[in-house]
Amino acid sequence: MNDTDLATHEWWERYKETVNSDPEMGVRGHDKFNDNFYVEIGDERFLVEMQGGKVRDIMPNPTLNDRWSFGVEGSREAWEEFVQENPPAFNHEIVASHYRSAVRNEDGHLQMRGDNKKIFQNLRAFQRTLDLMRVAHNNGGS
Amino acid sequence: MAEHGTVEPITGKYVHTEIGGTDHRIYFEENGPEDGIPLLCQHTAGNNCQEWRHLLTDEEITEDFRVIAHDLPYHGKSVPPTSQSWWEEDYTMTAKQFTETLVALADALDLDDPIYMGSSMGGNIALELADWYPDRFRALIGLECGAHSPGFYIDWLDHPQVNTTEVNAYSCWGLMAPQSPEQTRRETMYLYEQGANGVFKGDLYYYSVDHDYRDKLDQVNADECPLYIVNGEYDYLTTPDDGRETAKGVGDGATAVEMAQIGHFPMSEHPELFNAYLKEILADITGDRDETLPDVLTPDDVGIELQPPAPAREKPAE
């Protein structure tokens, strides 16, 4: 895939399939990951609905009728770096990126939003779902 | 892979060490000649001496150096002191306690002119050691060292409604370079899952709160005790630029080196690459290296060929 495909309908379908077939998502309680999260890429927001550690649905432009616990926001450029097979330092993982944004006040990195307690209760599973964006983007790994 | 029946040359022992008037039974592992240059290795916050297992079996390094890696009290096999009701208060590490422990341990083991090396909180403490105990060490290697590393003293790392075993480990996942081998990155996280409740957070009190040398770098005596500040490219907490700035602030005797293509847990996330980088630093300390250390050490410089980028997941069969 190339970066112009990022977040197209086909891309999200591939992502959903990648998460839902990932062996690690079921390990150590990850199948209890039930909190929805959103991914904001530039001006576009997508709601990822989770159920039992699997992606139930991905919905563009969520509204007041929808619910989520947390999300990740960043420019399209930051996301394009994040999904690279060999991502550059500080945009290679969500906590890394968040730290450079939230603590060091740098631009150009992804930032977590929402309920921090929920984030830490689901950290590994949430982190894994984000890492799997890289797998989906690069056709299943190198 | 080692052959079936291979016995590694590492030995493990306990040494009773008096720290602040209290007896501590400290576990350490070592390998190398008894008369080799002692190289005392400090693990990262919330971890234990197993982080150094690949250095302890490096035949080139242990030919000349007596490599010693210990578990701080409350970590690994160093249980809390039996004379204290330690369960009645939160574990909290401070710079004073940390340096006193390291010096007491070097004394208890009767180490003559040792080199100190530590990573992360073990890297930051190199500044306090150079400030307070410059005559006790031959040289100090601060891996992932900075004057200030805020923002990681986090309540969620010791919280009853959070799976702290997993969170303590995977909050560190992104501190490693994605190029480092998956097996050793996962092993590093596995080691993080060994820690007792509250110990990682308590260590981070030192790391992110008590340690602040931004206005005190002129107190650091690197001209008396050489100080190497060696930071990985992917370390987002104390970046190579932070290392350069810290070394510049310290001045004479301080050397900053960036390690390319590696992160915050170099000795355990990519042992082959780190050990090769470390040999360059050790050669500089012993005077066996003629040229000045470069600003950036790369895999090419040390003859290590990186594997292709580690996939986040194996590609399914077609």
GROMACS .gro file of C-alpha atoms in nm:
model
  460
    1MET     CA    1   0.000   0.000   0.000
    2ASN     CA    2   0.107   0.358  -0.030
    3ASP     CA    3   0.023   0.653   0.188
    4THR     CA    4  -0.260   0.775  -0.038
    5ASP     CA    5  -0.449   0.458   0.055
    6LEU     CA    6  -0.435   0.537   0.427
    7ALA     CA    7  -0.786   0.548   0.578
    8THR     CA    8  -0.975   0.466   0.257
    9HIS     CA    9  -1.269   0.229   0.293
   10GLU     CA   10  -1.059  -0.057   0.155
   11TRP     CA   11  -0.777   0.027   0.395
   12TRP     CA   12  -1.007   0.013   0.695
   13GLU     CA   13  -1.157  -0.316   0.576
   14ARG     CA   14  -0.809  -0.462   0.555
   15TYR     CA   15  -0.732  -0.320   0.900
   16LYS     CA   16  -1.042  -0.477   1.051
   17GLU     CA   17  -0.946  -0.814   0.905
   18THR     CA   18  -0.590  -0.774   1.035
   19VAL     CA   19  -0.701  -0.700   1.393
   20ASN     CA   20  -0.966  -0.969   1.395
   21SER     CA   21  -0.723  -1.238   1.282
   22ASP     CA   22  -0.437  -1.134   1.511
   23PRO     CA   23  -0.333  -1.414   1.749
   24GLU     CA   24  -0.196  -1.172   2.010
   25MET     CA   25  -0.527  -0.988   2.050
   26GLY     CA   26  -0.671  -1.284   2.241
   27VAL     CA   27  -0.377  -1.330   2.479
   28ARG     CA   28  -0.385  -1.231   2.846
   29GLY     CA   29  -0.729  -1.083   2.855
   30HIS     CA   30  -0.718  -0.878   2.540
   31ASP     CA   31  -1.038  -1.038   2.427
   32LYS     CA   32  -1.199  -0.827   2.701
   33PHE     CA   33  -1.111  -0.506   2.516
   34ASN     CA   34  -1.458  -0.354   2.474
   35ASP     CA   35  -1.389   0.020   2.472
   36ASN     CA   36  -1.450   0.209   2.151
   37PHE     CA   37  -1.185   0.453   2.038
   38TYR     CA   38  -1.152   0.705   1.761
   39VAL     CA   39  -0.871   0.773   1.521
   40GLU     CA   40  -0.846   1.128   1.391
   41ILE     CA   41  -0.636   1.171   1.079
   42GLY     CA   42  -0.613   1.540   0.999
   43ASP     CA   43  -0.974   1.655   0.977
   44GLU     CA   44  -1.121   1.308   0.941
   45ARG     CA   45  -1.243   1.112   1.243
   46PHE     CA   46  -1.315   0.739   1.244
   47LEU     CA   47  -1.479   0.551   1.529
   48VAL     CA   48  -1.341   0.202   1.588
   49GLU     CA   49  -1.604  -0.003   1.772
   50MET     CA   50  -1.448  -0.285   1.973
   51GLN     CA   51  -1.624  -0.592   2.107
   52GLY     CA   52  -1.442  -0.879   2.276
   53GLY     CA   53  -1.105  -0.766   2.143
   54LYS     CA   54  -1.229  -0.758   1.785
   55VAL     CA   55  -1.325  -0.467   1.562
   56ARG     CA   56  -1.702  -0.481   1.524
   57ASP     CA   57  -1.731  -0.179   1.297
   58ILE     CA   58  -1.544   0.128   1.179
   59MET     CA   59  -1.758   0.434   1.133
   60PRO     CA   60  -1.651   0.759   0.967
   61ASN     CA   61  -1.773   1.086   1.118
   62PRO     CA   62  -1.917   0.963   1.451
   63THR     CA   63  -2.195   1.176   1.598
   64LEU     CA   64  -2.354   1.257   1.934
   65ASN     CA   65  -2.531   0.924   1.914
   66ASP     CA   66  -2.200   0.738   1.939
   67ARG     CA   67  -1.980   0.661   2.238
   68TRP     CA   68  -1.607   0.625   2.280
   69SER     CA   69  -1.362   0.612   2.572
   70PHE     CA   70  -1.053   0.759   2.412
   71GLY     CA   71  -0.892   0.845   2.084
   72VAL     CA   72  -0.575   0.936   1.900
   73GLU     CA   73  -0.533   1.256   1.704
   74GLY     CA   74  -0.266   1.368   1.462
   75SER     CA   75  -0.195   1.518   1.125
   76ARG     CA   76  -0.207   1.299   0.818
   77GLU     CA   77   0.172   1.337   0.793
   78ALA     CA   78   0.217   1.203   1.148
   79TRP     CA   79  -0.004   0.902   1.072
   80GLU     CA   80   0.181   0.838   0.747
   81GLU     CA   81   0.503   0.822   0.946
   82PHE     CA   82   0.344   0.599   1.209
   83VAL     CA   83   0.231   0.334   0.957
   84GLN     CA   84   0.565   0.314   0.776
   85GLU     CA   85   0.724  -0.029   0.787
   86ASN     CA   86   1.032   0.130   0.944
   87PRO     CA   87   0.885   0.434   1.122
   88PRO     CA   88   1.106   0.723   1.232
   89ALA     CA   89   1.194   0.776   1.597
   90PHE     CA   90   0.919   0.928   1.812
   91ASN     CA   91   0.636   0.849   1.571
   92HIS     CA   92   0.692   0.475   1.591
   93GLU     CA   93   0.460   0.398   1.883
   94ILE     CA   94   0.169   0.574   2.051
   95VAL     CA   95   0.318   0.636   2.398
   96ALA     CA   96   0.641   0.761   2.238
   97SER     CA   97   0.450   0.999   2.016
   98HIS     CA   98   0.219   1.114   2.296
   99TYR     CA   99   0.515   1.184   2.526
  100ARG     CA  100   0.687   1.407   2.269
  101SER     CA  101   0.356   1.597   2.223
  102ALA     CA  102   0.220   1.616   2.575
  103VAL     CA  103   0.537   1.644   2.784
  104ARG     CA  104   0.788   1.797   2.542
  105ASN     CA  105   0.536   2.014   2.352
  106GLU     CA  106   0.662   1.916   2.009
  107ASP     CA  107   0.449   1.936   1.695
  108GLY     CA  108   0.404   1.659   1.443
  109HIS     CA  109   0.332   1.368   1.676
  110LEU     CA  110   0.020   1.171   1.759
  111GLN     CA  111  -0.156   1.246   2.085
  112MET     CA  112  -0.391   1.036   2.298
  113ARG     CA  113  -0.717   1.196   2.416
  114GLY     CA  114  -0.995   1.092   2.649
  115ASP     CA  115  -1.021   0.890   2.970
  116ASN     CA  116  -0.668   0.811   3.088
  117LYS     CA  117  -0.792   0.542   3.326
  118LYS     CA  118  -0.959   0.362   3.037
  119ILE     CA  119  -0.645   0.404   2.829
  120PHE     CA  120  -0.427   0.240   3.093
  121GLN     CA  121  -0.683  -0.032   3.164
  122ASN     CA  122  -0.668  -0.127   2.797
  123LEU     CA  123  -0.313  -0.011   2.720
  124ARG     CA  124  -0.161  -0.321   2.565
  125ALA     CA  125  -0.466  -0.414   2.361
  126PHE     CA  126  -0.518  -0.056   2.244
  127GLN     CA  127  -0.148  -0.025   2.160
  128ARG     CA  128  -0.162  -0.352   1.970
  129THR     CA  129  -0.461  -0.239   1.763
  130LEU     CA  130  -0.265   0.072   1.668
  131ASP     CA  131   0.051  -0.126   1.586
  132LEU     CA  132  -0.163  -0.345   1.361
  133MET     CA  133  -0.233  -0.039   1.145
  134ARG     CA  134   0.128  -0.079   1.036
  135VAL     CA  135   0.072  -0.445   0.955
  136ALA     CA  136  -0.241  -0.367   0.755
  137HIS     CA  137  -0.071  -0.080   0.573
  138ASN     CA  138   0.222  -0.294   0.470
  139ASN     CA  139   0.022  -0.593   0.355
  140GLY     CA  140   0.073  -0.809   0.658
  141GLY     CA  141   0.429  -0.733   0.759
  142SER     CA  142   0.762  -0.731   0.584
  143MET     CA  143   2.094  -2.122   1.953
  144ALA     CA  144   2.315  -2.281   2.218
  145GLU     CA  145   2.381  -2.651   2.205
  146HIS     CA  146   2.186  -2.881   2.436
  147GLY     CA  147   2.368  -2.907   2.767
  148THR     CA  148   2.553  -2.578   2.736
  149VAL     CA  149   2.618  -2.430   3.081
  150GLU     CA  150   2.668  -2.055   3.078
  151PRO     CA  151   2.966  -1.919   3.271
  152ILE     CA  152   2.758  -1.665   3.468
  153THR     CA  153   2.759  -1.716   3.845
  154GLY     CA  154   2.506  -1.572   4.089
  155LYS     CA  155   2.568  -1.488   4.453
  156TYR     CA  156   2.434  -1.273   4.735
  157VAL     CA  157   2.632  -1.007   4.917
  158HIS     CA  158   2.518  -0.851   5.242
  159THR     CA  159   2.543  -0.476   5.202
  160GLU     CA  160   2.484  -0.216   5.470
  161ILE     CA  161   2.298   0.083   5.328
  162GLY     CA  162   2.203   0.364   5.565
  163GLY     CA  163   2.255   0.131   5.863
  164THR     CA  164   2.026  -0.141   5.724
  165ASP     CA  165   2.144  -0.481   5.606
  166HIS     CA  166   2.038  -0.567   5.253
  167ARG     CA  167   2.089  -0.907   5.092
  168ILE     CA  168   2.179  -0.810   4.737
  169TYR     CA  169   2.184  -1.056   4.450
  170PHE     CA  170   2.440  -1.017   4.175
  171GLU     CA  171   2.561  -1.212   3.876
  172GLU     CA  172   2.908  -1.197   3.732
  173ASN     CA  173   3.139  -1.330   3.468
  174GLY     CA  174   3.498  -1.252   3.376
  175PRO     CA  175   3.840  -1.278   3.539
  176GLU     CA  176   3.866  -1.199   3.909
  177ASP     CA  177   4.144  -0.951   3.833
  178GLY     CA  178   3.962  -0.802   3.534
  179ILE     CA  179   3.850  -0.438   3.534
  180PRO     CA  180   3.525  -0.438   3.732
  181LEU     CA  181   3.227  -0.321   3.525
  182LEU     CA  182   2.930  -0.267   3.756
  183CYS     CA  183   2.603  -0.278   3.561
  184GLN     CA  184   2.280  -0.117   3.685
  185HIS     CA  185   1.941  -0.224   3.548
  186THR     CA  186   1.662   0.016   3.447
  187ALA     CA  187   1.370   0.126   3.669
  188GLY     CA  188   1.151  -0.161   3.786
  189ASN     CA  189   1.368  -0.424   3.618
  190ASN     CA  190   1.648  -0.656   3.730
  191CYS     CA  191   1.994  -0.782   3.643
  192GLN     CA  192   1.868  -1.018   3.375
  193GLU     CA  193   1.870  -0.719   3.139
  194TRP     CA  194   2.248  -0.769   3.124
  195ARG     CA  195   2.249  -1.143   3.052
  196HIS     CA  196   2.377  -1.095   2.698
  197LEU     CA  197   2.665  -0.875   2.815
  198LEU     CA  198   2.751  -1.124   3.089
  199THR     CA  199   2.808  -1.389   2.823
  200ASP     CA  200   2.996  -1.173   2.571
  201GLU     CA  201   3.326  -1.358   2.541
  202GLU     CA  202   3.524  -1.060   2.413
  203ILE     CA  203   3.417  -0.826   2.692
  204THR     CA  204   3.443  -1.084   2.971
  205GLU     CA  205   3.795  -1.168   2.860
  206ASP     CA  206   3.919  -0.839   3.007
  207PHE     CA  207   3.635  -0.713   3.225
  208ARG     CA  208   3.478  -0.859   3.536
  209VAL     CA  209   3.117  -0.784   3.447
  210ILE     CA  210   2.892  -0.759   3.752
  211ALA     CA  211   2.516  -0.701   3.732
  212HIS     CA  212   2.309  -0.666   4.047
  213ASP     CA  213   1.946  -0.643   4.151
  214LEU     CA  214   1.877  -0.331   4.355
  215PRO     CA  215   1.692  -0.397   4.682
  216TYR     CA  216   1.322  -0.473   4.608
  217HIS     CA  217   1.414  -0.583   4.253
  218GLY     CA  218   1.467  -0.931   4.111
  219LYS     CA  219   1.616  -1.161   4.375
  220SER     CA  220   1.712  -0.881   4.616
  221VAL     CA  221   1.421  -0.905   4.857
  222PRO     CA  222   1.325  -0.610   5.080
  223PRO     CA  223   1.518  -0.579   5.409
  224THR     CA  224   1.402  -0.825   5.673
  225SER     CA  225   1.447  -0.570   5.953
  226GLN     CA  226   1.185  -0.322   5.826
  227SER     CA  227   0.807  -0.308   5.790
  228TRP     CA  228   0.850  -0.208   5.427
  229TRP     CA  229   0.491  -0.302   5.340
  230GLU     CA  230   0.358  -0.011   5.546
  231GLU     CA  231   0.487   0.257   5.312
  232ASP     CA  232   0.520   0.314   4.939
  233TYR     CA  233   0.854   0.224   4.790
  234THR     CA  234   1.022   0.546   4.673
  235MET     CA  235   1.368   0.577   4.526
  236THR     CA  236   1.572   0.896   4.571
  237ALA     CA  237   1.906   1.010   4.433
  238LYS     CA  238   2.064   0.991   4.779
  239GLN     CA  239   1.945   0.636   4.840
  240PHE     CA  240   2.041   0.526   4.489
  241THR     CA  241   2.399   0.657   4.503
  242GLU     CA  242   2.450   0.526   4.858
  243THR     CA  243   2.335   0.182   4.742
  244LEU     CA  244   2.573   0.176   4.447
  245VAL     CA  245   2.874   0.293   4.647
  246ALA     CA  246   2.792   0.055   4.934
  247LEU     CA  247   2.767  -0.231   4.686
  248ALA     CA  248   3.102  -0.142   4.523
  249ASP     CA  249   3.253  -0.133   4.874
  250ALA     CA  250   3.090  -0.460   4.985
  251LEU     CA  251   3.228  -0.635   4.675
  252ASP     CA  252   3.563  -0.464   4.735
  253LEU     CA  253   3.573  -0.338   4.377
  254ASP     CA  254   3.896  -0.158   4.294
  255ASP     CA  255   3.848   0.140   4.063
  256PRO     CA  256   3.538   0.003   3.889
  257ILE     CA  257   3.365   0.134   3.580
  258TYR     CA  258   3.001   0.208   3.649
  259MET     CA  259   2.742   0.162   3.375
  260GLY     CA  260   2.365   0.194   3.396
  261SER     CA  261   2.071   0.264   3.169
  262SER     CA  262   1.770   0.496   3.209
  263MET     CA  263   1.752   0.572   3.583
  264GLY     CA  264   2.087   0.392   3.593
  265GLY     CA  265   2.206   0.635   3.326
  266ASN     CA  266   2.078   0.948   3.496
  267ILE     CA  267   2.244   0.853   3.826
  268ALA     CA  268   2.583   0.876   3.652
  269LEU     CA  269   2.549   1.255   3.698
  270GLU     CA  270   2.497   1.227   4.074
  271LEU     CA  271   2.782   0.974   4.100
  272ALA     CA  272   3.015   1.211   3.915
  273ASP     CA  273   2.900   1.497   4.138
  274TRP     CA  274   2.914   1.319   4.477
  275TYR     CA  275   3.152   1.022   4.435
  276PRO     CA  276   3.396   1.102   4.151
  277ASP     CA  277   3.686   0.940   4.336
  278ARG     CA  278   3.510   0.604   4.373
  279PHE     CA  279   3.493   0.513   4.002
  280ARG     CA  280   3.738   0.482   3.714
  281ALA     CA  281   3.475   0.599   3.464
  282LEU     CA  282   3.099   0.635   3.440
  283ILE     CA  283   2.885   0.528   3.145
  284GLY     CA  284   2.538   0.682   3.154
  285LEU     CA  285   2.322   0.505   2.899
  286GLU     CA  286   2.007   0.700   2.813
  287CYS     CA  287   2.123   0.976   3.043
  288GLY     CA  288   1.986   1.328   3.067
  289ALA     CA  289   1.986   1.623   3.304
  290HIS     CA  290   1.607   1.599   3.341
  291SER     CA  291   1.356   1.334   3.236
  292PRO     CA  292   1.010   1.452   3.345
  293GLY     CA  293   0.666   1.305   3.294
  294PHE     CA  294   0.707   0.937   3.378
  295TYR     CA  295   0.604   0.938   3.747
  296ILE     CA  296   0.255   0.815   3.665
  297ASP     CA  297  -0.014   0.699   3.911
  298TRP     CA  298  -0.151   0.439   3.668
  299LEU     CA  299   0.170   0.238   3.705
  300ASP     CA  300   0.057   0.138   4.057
  301HIS     CA  301  -0.321   0.142   4.056
  302PRO     CA  302  -0.565  -0.123   4.183
  303GLN     CA  303  -0.793  -0.092   3.880
  304VAL     CA  304  -0.516  -0.130   3.624
  305ASN     CA  305  -0.324  -0.442   3.519
  306THR     CA  306   0.005  -0.291   3.631
  307THR     CA  307   0.210  -0.596   3.534
  308GLU     CA  308   0.120  -0.543   3.173
  309VAL     CA  309   0.104  -0.164   3.183
  310ASN     CA  310   0.447  -0.130   3.345
  311ALA     CA  311   0.589  -0.333   3.061
  312TYR     CA  312   0.403  -0.198   2.763
  313SER     CA  313   0.424   0.168   2.860
  314CYS     CA  314   0.793   0.103   2.774
  315TRP     CA  315   0.730  -0.076   2.443
  316GLY     CA  316   0.785   0.235   2.233
  317LEU     CA  317   1.113   0.311   2.406
  318MET     CA  318   1.273   0.048   2.186
  319ALA     CA  319   1.368   0.080   1.822
  320PRO     CA  320   1.135  -0.110   1.591
  321GLN     CA  321   1.447  -0.237   1.413
  322SER     CA  322   1.559  -0.429   1.721
  323PRO     CA  323   1.485  -0.801   1.701
  324GLU     CA  324   1.132  -0.894   1.804
  325GLN     CA  325   1.253  -1.176   2.032
  326THR     CA  326   1.476  -0.949   2.241
  327ARG     CA  327   1.222  -0.666   2.251
  328ARG     CA  328   0.962  -0.910   2.380
  329GLU     CA  329   1.212  -1.049   2.632
  330THR     CA  330   1.273  -0.696   2.760
  331MET     CA  331   0.899  -0.655   2.818
  332TYR     CA  332   0.882  -0.999   2.982
  333LEU     CA  333   1.150  -0.885   3.229
  334TYR     CA  334   0.941  -0.575   3.300
  335GLU     CA  335   0.653  -0.801   3.398
  336GLN     CA  336   0.866  -0.946   3.682
  337GLY     CA  337   0.858  -0.637   3.904
  338ALA     CA  338   0.682  -0.609   4.240
  339ASN     CA  339   0.383  -0.374   4.271
  340GLY     CA  340   0.483  -0.013   4.315
  341VAL     CA  341   0.854  -0.062   4.253
  342PHE     CA  342   0.858   0.064   3.895
  343LYS     CA  343   0.658   0.371   3.993
  344GLY     CA  344   0.878   0.423   4.301
  345ASP     CA  345   1.193   0.411   4.087
  346LEU     CA  346   1.037   0.666   3.855
  347TYR     CA  347   1.011   0.909   4.145
  348TYR     CA  348   1.388   0.932   4.124
  349TYR     CA  349   1.387   0.927   3.745
  350SER     CA  350   1.123   1.191   3.675
  351VAL     CA  351   1.102   1.396   3.996
  352ASP     CA  352   1.410   1.382   4.219
  353HIS     CA  353   1.667   1.390   3.938
  354ASP     CA  354   1.699   1.740   3.795
  355TYR     CA  355   2.048   1.858   3.701
  356ARG     CA  356   1.944   2.129   3.456
  357ASP     CA  357   2.095   2.399   3.677
  358LYS     CA  358   2.363   2.184   3.839
  359LEU     CA  359   2.568   2.046   3.553
  360ASP     CA  360   2.867   2.260   3.652
  361GLN     CA  361   2.885   2.054   3.976
  362VAL     CA  362   2.950   1.732   3.784
  363ASN     CA  363   3.316   1.631   3.812
  364ALA     CA  364   3.375   1.462   3.480
  365ASP     CA  365   3.726   1.607   3.466
  366GLU     CA  366   3.799   1.391   3.771
  367CYS     CA  367   3.602   1.087   3.655
  368PRO     CA  368   3.538   1.049   3.279
  369LEU     CA  369   3.168   1.051   3.197
  370TYR     CA  370   3.021   0.894   2.884
  371ILE     CA  371   2.664   0.991   2.795
  372VAL     CA  372   2.548   0.736   2.542
  373ASN     CA  373   2.190   0.763   2.416
  374GLY     CA  374   1.993   0.561   2.162
  375GLU     CA  375   1.832   0.718   1.857
  376TYR     CA  376   1.485   0.587   1.950
  377ASP     CA  377   1.495   0.693   2.317
  378TYR     CA  378   1.211   0.945   2.334
  379LEU     CA  379   1.265   1.019   2.707
  380THR     CA  380   1.628   1.125   2.692
  381THR     CA  381   1.713   1.178   2.328
  382PRO     CA  382   2.064   1.185   2.183
  383ASP     CA  383   2.025   1.564   2.162
  384ASP     CA  384   1.944   1.573   2.535
  385GLY     CA  385   2.264   1.372   2.588
  386ARG     CA  386   2.470   1.616   2.382
  387GLU     CA  387   2.325   1.911   2.572
  388THR     CA  388   2.398   1.743   2.906
  389ALA     CA  389   2.758   1.663   2.810
  390LYS     CA  390   2.805   2.020   2.687
  391GLY     CA  391   2.677   2.151   3.020
  392VAL     CA  392   2.914   1.927   3.214
  393GLY     CA  393   3.212   2.029   3.003
  394ASP     CA  394   3.560   1.876   3.038
  395GLY     CA  395   3.564   1.500   3.069
  396ALA     CA  396   3.211   1.447   2.940
  397THR     CA  397   3.160   1.275   2.605
  398ALA     CA  398   2.825   1.235   2.431
  399VAL     CA  399   2.775   0.953   2.183
  400GLU     CA  400   2.458   0.874   1.992
  401MET     CA  401   2.383   0.509   1.923
  402ALA     CA  402   2.199   0.482   1.591
  403GLN     CA  403   1.912   0.237   1.530
  404ILE     CA  404   1.858   0.143   1.894
  405GLY     CA  405   1.650   0.266   2.187
  406HIS     CA  406   1.628   0.306   2.564
  407PHE     CA  407   1.704  -0.056   2.662
  408PRO     CA  408   2.009  -0.113   2.440
  409MET     CA  409   2.164  -0.401   2.635
  410SER     CA  410   1.849  -0.613   2.626
  411GLU     CA  411   1.657  -0.491   2.319
  412HIS     CA  412   1.946  -0.546   2.076
  413PRO     CA  413   2.239  -0.707   2.261
  414GLU     CA  414   2.451  -0.781   1.956
  415LEU     CA  415   2.445  -0.419   1.840
  416PHE     CA  416   2.485  -0.272   2.188
  417ASN     CA  417   2.778  -0.494   2.285
  418ALA     CA  418   2.954  -0.386   1.966
  419TYR     CA  419   2.889  -0.019   2.046
  420LEU     CA  420   3.003  -0.072   2.406
  421LYS     CA  421   3.336  -0.218   2.297
  422GLU     CA  422   3.415   0.118   2.136
  423ILE     CA  423   3.336   0.303   2.459
  424LEU     CA  424   3.534   0.060   2.676
  425ALA     CA  425   3.832   0.086   2.440
  426ASP     CA  426   3.820   0.462   2.485
  427ILE     CA  427   3.821   0.423   2.866
  428THR     CA  428   4.112   0.179   2.868
  429GLY     CA  429   4.312   0.385   2.617
  430ASP     CA  430   4.304   0.110   2.355
  431ARG     CA  431   4.128   0.335   2.106
  432ASP     CA  432   4.339   0.594   1.924
  433GLU     CA  433   4.069   0.796   1.752
  434THR     CA  434   3.817   1.017   1.925
  435LEU     CA  435   3.475   0.857   1.957
  436PRO     CA  436   3.239   0.973   1.682
  437ASP     CA  437   2.930   1.183   1.753
  438VAL     CA  438   2.715   0.898   1.622
  439LEU     CA  439   2.800   0.527   1.628
  440THR     CA  440   2.621   0.335   1.353
  441PRO     CA  441   2.579  -0.037   1.285
  442ASP     CA  442   2.816   0.003   0.990
  443ASP     CA  443   3.083   0.149   1.219
  444VAL     CA  444   3.084  -0.165   1.430
  445GLY     CA  445   3.028  -0.419   1.153
  446ILE     CA  446   2.676  -0.522   1.248
  447GLU     CA  447   2.430  -0.590   0.970
  448LEU     CA  448   2.076  -0.511   1.079
  449GLN     CA  449   1.808  -0.762   1.001
  450PRO     CA  450   1.523  -0.640   0.778
  451PRO     CA  451   1.272  -0.428   0.974
  452ALA     CA  452   1.097  -0.647   1.226
  453PRO     CA  453   0.735  -0.697   1.123
  454ALA     CA  454   0.469  -0.620   1.377
  455ARG     CA  455   0.338  -0.957   1.275
  456GLU     CA  456   0.459  -1.233   1.048
  457LYS     CA  457   0.318  -1.209   0.698
  458PRO     CA  458   0.055  -1.478   0.647
  459ALA     CA  459   0.142  -1.750   0.395
  460GLU     CA  460   0.005  -1.683   0.046
   0.00000   0.00000   0.00000
